[in-house]
CSV table of C-alpha atoms in Angstrom, one decimal:
chain,number,residue,atom,x,y,z
B,27,MET,CA,0.0,0.0,0.0
B,28,LYS,CA,1.2,3.5,-0.8
B,29,LYS,CA,2.5,5.4,2.2
B,30,ALA,CA,0.7,8.5,3.3
B,31,THR,CA,1.9,11.7,1.7
B,32,LEU,CA,4.4,13.8,3.7
B,33,PHE,CA,3.4,17.1,2.1
B,34,GLY,CA,0.1,18.4,3.6
B,35,ALA,CA,-1.5,21.8,3.1
B,36,GLY,CA,-3.4,24.0,5.4
B,37,LEU,CA,-3.2,27.0,7.7
B,38,ALA,CA,-0.6,25.7,10.0
B,39,ILE,CA,1.8,25.0,7.2
B,40,THR,CA,1.0,28.2,5.4
B,41,LEU,CA,1.9,30.2,8.5
B,42,LEU,CA,5.3,28.6,8.4
B,43,LEU,CA,6.0,29.8,4.9
B,44,SER,CA,7.6,33.0,3.9
B,45,PRO,CA,5.4,35.8,2.4
B,46,PHE,CA,6.9,34.8,-1.0
B,47,GLN,CA,5.7,31.2,-0.6
B,48,GLN,CA,2.3,32.2,0.7
B,49,ALA,CA,1.7,34.1,-2.4
B,50,PHE,CA,1.3,30.9,-4.3
B,51,ALA,CA,-1.6,29.5,-2.2
B,52,ALA,CA,-4.3,28.4,-4.6
B,53,GLU,CA,-7.1,31.0,-4.8
B,54,THR,CA,-10.0,28.6,-4.6
B,55,THR,CA,-8.9,25.6,-2.6
B,56,GLY,CA,-6.5,27.1,-0.1
B,57,GLU,CA,-3.9,24.4,-1.2
B,58,LEU,CA,-0.3,25.4,-1.4
B,59,ARG,CA,0.9,26.5,-4.8
B,60,GLN,CA,4.6,25.9,-4.5
B,61,VAL,CA,6.9,24.7,-7.2
B,62,ASP,CA,10.1,23.1,-6.1
B,63,THR,CA,13.3,23.9,-8.1
B,64,VAL,CA,15.6,20.9,-8.4
B,65,ALA,CA,19.2,21.6,-9.4
B,66,HIS,CA,19.9,18.8,-11.9
B,67,ARG,CA,23.2,17.2,-11.0
B,68,GLY,CA,23.7,20.5,-9.3
B,69,ALA,CA,23.5,23.8,-11.2
B,70,THR,CA,25.1,22.2,-14.2
B,71,GLY,CA,24.5,25.1,-16.4
B,72,TYR,CA,27.2,26.9,-14.5
B,73,ALA,CA,29.5,24.2,-13.0
B,74,PRO,CA,30.6,20.7,-13.8
B,75,GLU,CA,27.8,18.2,-13.1
B,76,ASN,CA,27.8,16.1,-9.9
B,77,THR,CA,30.6,17.9,-8.3
B,78,ILE,CA,30.7,20.0,-5.1
B,79,ALA,CA,31.1,23.1,-7.2
B,80,ALA,CA,27.8,22.4,-8.9
B,81,PHE,CA,26.0,21.4,-5.8
B,82,ASP,CA,27.2,24.5,-3.9
B,83,LYS,CA,26.0,26.6,-6.9
B,84,GLY,CA,22.6,25.1,-6.6
B,85,VAL,CA,22.4,25.9,-2.9
B,86,GLU,CA,23.7,29.5,-3.7
B,87,MET,CA,20.9,29.8,-6.2
B,88,LYS,CA,18.4,28.8,-3.7
B,89,ALA,CA,17.3,25.5,-5.2
B,90,ASP,CA,14.9,23.5,-3.1
B,91,TYR,CA,16.7,20.3,-3.9
B,92,ILE,CA,19.9,19.1,-5.5
B,93,GLU,CA,19.7,16.0,-7.7
B,94,ILE,CA,22.5,13.5,-7.4
B,95,ASP,CA,23.2,10.2,-9.3
B,96,VAL,CA,24.5,7.3,-7.2
B,97,GLN,CA,26.7,4.5,-8.5
B,98,ARG,CA,29.2,2.1,-6.9
B,99,SER,CA,32.9,1.6,-7.3
B,100,LYS,CA,34.6,-1.8,-7.6
B,101,ASP,CA,35.4,-1.8,-3.9
B,102,GLY,CA,32.0,-0.8,-2.8
B,103,GLU,CA,32.1,3.0,-2.3
B,104,LEU,CA,29.0,4.9,-3.3
B,105,VAL,CA,30.0,7.7,-5.7
B,106,ILE,CA,28.2,10.5,-7.4
B,107,ILE,CA,28.3,10.3,-11.2
B,108,HIS,CA,25.8,10.1,-14.0
B,109,ASP,CA,27.3,8.0,-16.7
B,110,ASN,CA,28.1,4.3,-16.3
B,111,ASN,CA,31.6,5.2,-17.3
B,112,VAL,CA,33.9,8.1,-16.4
B,113,ASP,CA,35.0,9.0,-19.9
B,114,ARG,CA,32.7,12.0,-20.6
B,115,THR,CA,33.1,14.0,-17.4
B,116,THR,CA,36.6,13.2,-16.2
B,117,ASP,CA,40.1,12.8,-17.6
B,118,GLY,CA,39.9,9.0,-17.1
B,119,THR,CA,38.4,6.1,-18.9
B,120,GLY,CA,36.5,3.0,-17.8
B,121,TYR,CA,33.3,1.8,-16.2
B,122,VAL,CA,32.6,3.0,-12.6
B,123,LYS,CA,31.9,-0.5,-11.5
B,124,ASP,CA,35.3,-1.6,-12.7
B,125,LEU,CA,37.3,1.1,-11.0
B,126,THR,CA,38.4,1.3,-7.3
B,127,PHE,CA,37.4,4.3,-5.3
B,128,GLU,CA,41.1,5.3,-5.2
B,129,GLN,CA,41.2,5.3,-9.0
B,130,ILE,CA,37.9,7.2,-9.2
B,131,ARG,CA,39.0,9.8,-6.7
B,132,SER,CA,42.2,10.5,-8.5
B,133,LEU,CA,40.2,11.7,-11.6
B,134,ASP,CA,39.8,15.4,-12.5
B,135,ALA,CA,36.0,15.9,-12.9
B,136,GLY,CA,36.0,19.6,-13.5
B,137,SER,CA,38.4,20.6,-16.3
B,138,TRP,CA,36.1,19.5,-19.1
B,139,LYS,CA,33.7,22.2,-18.1
B,140,ALA,CA,36.2,25.1,-17.6
B,141,GLU,CA,39.7,25.6,-16.4
B,142,GLN,CA,38.5,27.2,-13.2
B,143,PHE,CA,37.1,23.8,-12.1
B,144,LYS,CA,40.2,21.9,-12.6
B,145,GLY,CA,40.8,19.4,-9.8
B,146,GLU,CA,37.1,18.9,-8.9
B,147,LYS,CA,36.7,15.4,-7.6
B,148,ILE,CA,33.9,12.8,-7.9
B,149,PRO,CA,32.2,13.0,-4.5
B,150,THR,CA,30.7,10.2,-2.4
B,151,LEU,CA,27.2,9.8,-1.1
B,152,ASP,CA,28.5,10.2,2.4
B,153,GLU,CA,30.0,13.6,1.5
B,154,ILE,CA,26.8,14.8,-0.1
B,155,LEU,CA,24.5,13.7,2.7
B,156,ASP,CA,26.8,15.3,5.4
B,157,ARG,CA,27.4,18.5,3.5
B,158,TYR,CA,23.9,19.3,2.2
B,159,HIS,CA,21.3,17.8,4.5
B,160,GLY,CA,19.7,20.7,6.4
B,161,ARG,CA,20.9,23.1,3.8
B,162,THR,CA,18.8,21.9,0.8
B,163,GLY,CA,16.7,18.9,-0.2
B,164,ILE,CA,18.5,15.9,-1.8
B,165,LEU,CA,16.9,14.0,-4.7
B,166,ILE,CA,18.8,10.8,-4.9
B,167,GLU,CA,18.7,8.9,-8.2
B,168,LEU,CA,19.9,5.3,-8.2
B,169,LYS,CA,21.6,5.2,-11.6
B,170,SER,CA,21.5,1.7,-13.2
B,171,PRO,CA,20.9,-0.2,-9.9
B,172,GLU,CA,20.8,-3.4,-11.9
B,173,LEU,CA,24.5,-3.1,-12.3
B,174,TYR,CA,25.0,-2.9,-8.5
B,175,PRO,CA,23.2,-5.7,-6.7
B,176,GLY,CA,22.4,-4.6,-3.1
B,177,ILE,CA,22.8,-0.9,-3.8
B,178,GLU,CA,19.3,-0.2,-2.4
B,179,GLU,CA,20.2,-1.7,1.0
B,180,GLN,CA,23.5,0.2,1.0
B,181,VAL,CA,21.8,3.6,0.3
B,182,ALA,CA,19.1,2.8,2.9
B,183,GLN,CA,21.7,2.1,5.5
B,184,LYS,CA,23.5,5.4,4.8
B,185,LEU,CA,20.2,7.2,5.4
B,186,ILE,CA,19.2,5.2,8.5
B,187,GLU,CA,22.7,6.0,10.0
B,188,ARG,CA,21.8,9.7,9.8
B,189,ASN,CA,18.2,9.4,10.9
B,190,LEU,CA,17.1,10.5,7.4
B,191,ASP,CA,14.6,7.7,7.1
B,192,LYS,CA,12.1,9.5,9.3
B,193,PRO,CA,9.0,11.3,8.1
B,194,GLN,CA,10.2,14.7,9.6
B,195,ASN,CA,13.1,14.6,7.2
B,196,GLU,CA,11.0,14.9,4.1
B,197,LYS,CA,13.7,16.7,2.1
B,198,ILE,CA,15.0,13.3,0.9
B,199,ILE,CA,13.6,11.7,-2.1
B,200,ILE,CA,14.8,8.6,-3.9
B,201,GLN,CA,14.0,7.9,-7.6
B,202,SER,CA,15.1,5.7,-10.5
B,203,PHE,CA,14.2,4.5,-14.0
B,204,ASN,CA,14.3,1.0,-12.5
B,205,PHE,CA,10.9,0.4,-11.1
B,206,GLU,CA,11.7,-2.9,-9.4
B,207,SER,CA,14.5,-1.0,-7.6
B,208,MET,CA,12.1,1.5,-6.4
B,209,LYS,CA,9.6,-1.1,-5.1
B,210,LEU,CA,12.5,-2.6,-3.1
B,211,THR,CA,13.6,0.8,-1.9
B,212,ASN,CA,10.0,1.6,-0.7
B,213,SER,CA,10.0,-1.6,1.4
B,214,LEU,CA,13.4,-0.7,2.9
B,215,LEU,CA,12.5,3.0,3.6
B,216,PRO,CA,8.7,3.1,3.8
B,217,LYS,CA,8.7,6.7,5.2
B,218,VAL,CA,11.0,8.2,2.5
B,219,PRO,CA,9.3,9.5,-0.7
B,220,ILE,CA,9.9,7.4,-3.7
B,221,GLY,CA,9.9,8.6,-7.4
B,222,VAL,CA,9.8,6.8,-10.7
B,223,LEU,CA,11.5,8.3,-13.8
B,224,THR,CA,10.4,7.8,-17.3
B,225,SER,CA,10.4,9.4,-20.8
B,226,ASN,CA,8.1,6.6,-22.2
B,227,ARG,CA,4.5,7.5,-23.0
B,228,ALA,CA,3.6,3.9,-22.4
B,229,HIS,CA,4.1,4.6,-18.7
B,230,THR,CA,1.4,7.4,-18.7
B,231,THR,CA,-1.6,5.1,-19.2
B,232,GLU,CA,-4.2,4.9,-16.4
B,233,GLN,CA,-3.1,1.4,-15.6
B,234,ALA,CA,0.5,2.2,-15.4
B,235,LEU,CA,0.0,5.2,-13.3
B,236,GLN,CA,-2.2,3.2,-10.9
B,237,GLU,CA,0.6,0.6,-10.6
B,238,PHE,CA,3.1,3.3,-9.8
B,239,SER,CA,0.9,4.9,-7.2
B,240,ALA,CA,1.0,1.7,-5.1
B,241,TYR,CA,4.5,2.4,-4.1
B,242,ALA,CA,5.6,5.8,-5.5
B,243,ASP,CA,5.0,9.4,-4.2
B,244,TYR,CA,6.4,11.0,-7.3
B,245,PHE,CA,5.9,10.3,-11.0
B,246,ASN,CA,8.9,12.2,-12.8
B,247,PRO,CA,8.6,12.3,-16.5
B,248,SER,CA,10.7,14.1,-19.2
B,249,TYR,CA,9.0,17.3,-20.0
B,250,GLY,CA,8.3,16.3,-23.6
B,251,ILE,CA,5.5,14.0,-22.5
B,252,VAL,CA,4.0,16.3,-19.9
B,253,THR,CA,0.4,17.4,-20.5
B,254,GLU,CA,-2.2,19.0,-18.3
B,255,GLU,CA,-4.2,15.8,-18.4
B,256,LEU,CA,-1.2,13.8,-17.2
B,257,VAL,CA,-0.6,16.2,-14.3
B,258,ASN,CA,-4.2,16.0,-13.2
B,259,GLN,CA,-4.1,12.2,-13.4
B,260,VAL,CA,-1.0,12.0,-11.3
B,261,HIS,CA,-2.4,14.4,-8.7
B,262,ALA,CA,-5.7,12.5,-8.6
B,263,LEU,CA,-3.7,9.3,-7.7
B,264,GLY,CA,-2.1,11.1,-4.8
B,265,MET,CA,1.3,11.5,-6.4
B,266,LYS,CA,3.3,14.6,-7.1
B,267,ILE,CA,5.1,15.2,-10.5
B,268,GLN,CA,8.5,16.7,-11.1
B,269,SER,CA,9.7,17.0,-14.7
B,270,TRP,CA,13.2,17.1,-16.3
B,271,THR,CA,15.4,18.4,-17.8
B,272,VAL,CA,14.8,22.1,-18.2
B,273,ARG,CA,17.5,24.0,-20.1
B,274,SER,CA,15.5,27.0,-21.3
B,275,HIS,CA,13.1,29.7,-20.0
B,276,GLU,CA,10.4,28.4,-22.4
B,277,ALA,CA,10.6,24.9,-21.0
B,278,ALA,CA,10.4,26.2,-17.4
B,279,GLN,CA,7.4,28.3,-18.2
B,280,PHE,CA,5.7,25.5,-19.9
B,281,LEU,CA,6.0,23.3,-16.9
B,282,LEU,CA,4.8,26.1,-14.6
B,283,ASP,CA,1.8,26.4,-16.7
B,284,MET,CA,1.1,22.8,-16.5
B,285,ASN,CA,1.1,23.1,-12.7
B,286,VAL,CA,3.8,20.5,-12.0
B,287,ASP,CA,5.1,20.2,-8.4
B,288,GLY,CA,8.8,20.4,-9.3
B,289,ILE,CA,11.1,21.4,-12.1
B,290,ILE,CA,14.4,19.6,-12.5
B,291,THR,CA,16.8,22.0,-14.2
B,292,ASP,CA,20.4,22.7,-15.1
B,293,TYR,CA,19.6,26.4,-14.5
B,294,PRO,CA,17.8,26.9,-11.2
B,295,ASP,CA,17.5,30.6,-11.9
B,296,TYR,CA,15.3,29.9,-14.9
B,297,VAL,CA,12.4,28.8,-12.6
B,298,ASP,CA,10.3,31.7,-11.3
B,299,PRO,CA,6.8,30.7,-10.2
B,300,ARG,CA,5.9,34.4,-9.9
B,301,LYS,CA,5.5,34.7,-13.7
């Protein structure tokens, strides 16, 4: 059974919000109208993706969440990198799963973006949780979990160790394109919001959405398949919807017009719900 939502609306919550946030209360229902800005792999429009520089920039730009991609080194360390190999975003080569943490840590993950980022390292999940929890939300994507048996339990343990598996810590969300992985994660962390990722219109049918709603709190599609009808269907099933990846003002405005709950973007400053 799907867990109860952690994001209620009402007077008590409204009073806790800033005047800026209160301005987005829906006019007719009294429900909160707040769009979360999610810095995609950090503020990657301005700094090299999945590095401390990018995450710090996202925090500086007042993102509600940073989004991170979690994979695992050959010797078991949880590291933050998007691709299954290190070739595109570092000066190294090889698959993440075949490299030791020492090898991964020795790589330069910043120079490809700009000389000023030379020497940026691939961070660990431990570092991200310890540095950013309490400063911003963290949207954790399990990247290709099928390559890393047991990674769901490993991530769950990292959160449990820090008491981040509790309902009052609702600024942690876990998502993946791998639906079976998210079912397992939901069973391991029943109080942590779960998201499913897709760019496939086949996953937007009434039956598919019903199945997702049994274990997921978020349905997170690519913005190319977002429609007003889809947003309404997702909301009717008690889920929220965050869409990706915004790289233009026009795409941001489109999603705002569609009334999504969150916008995952390389440019956090492009998202302005006041417009």
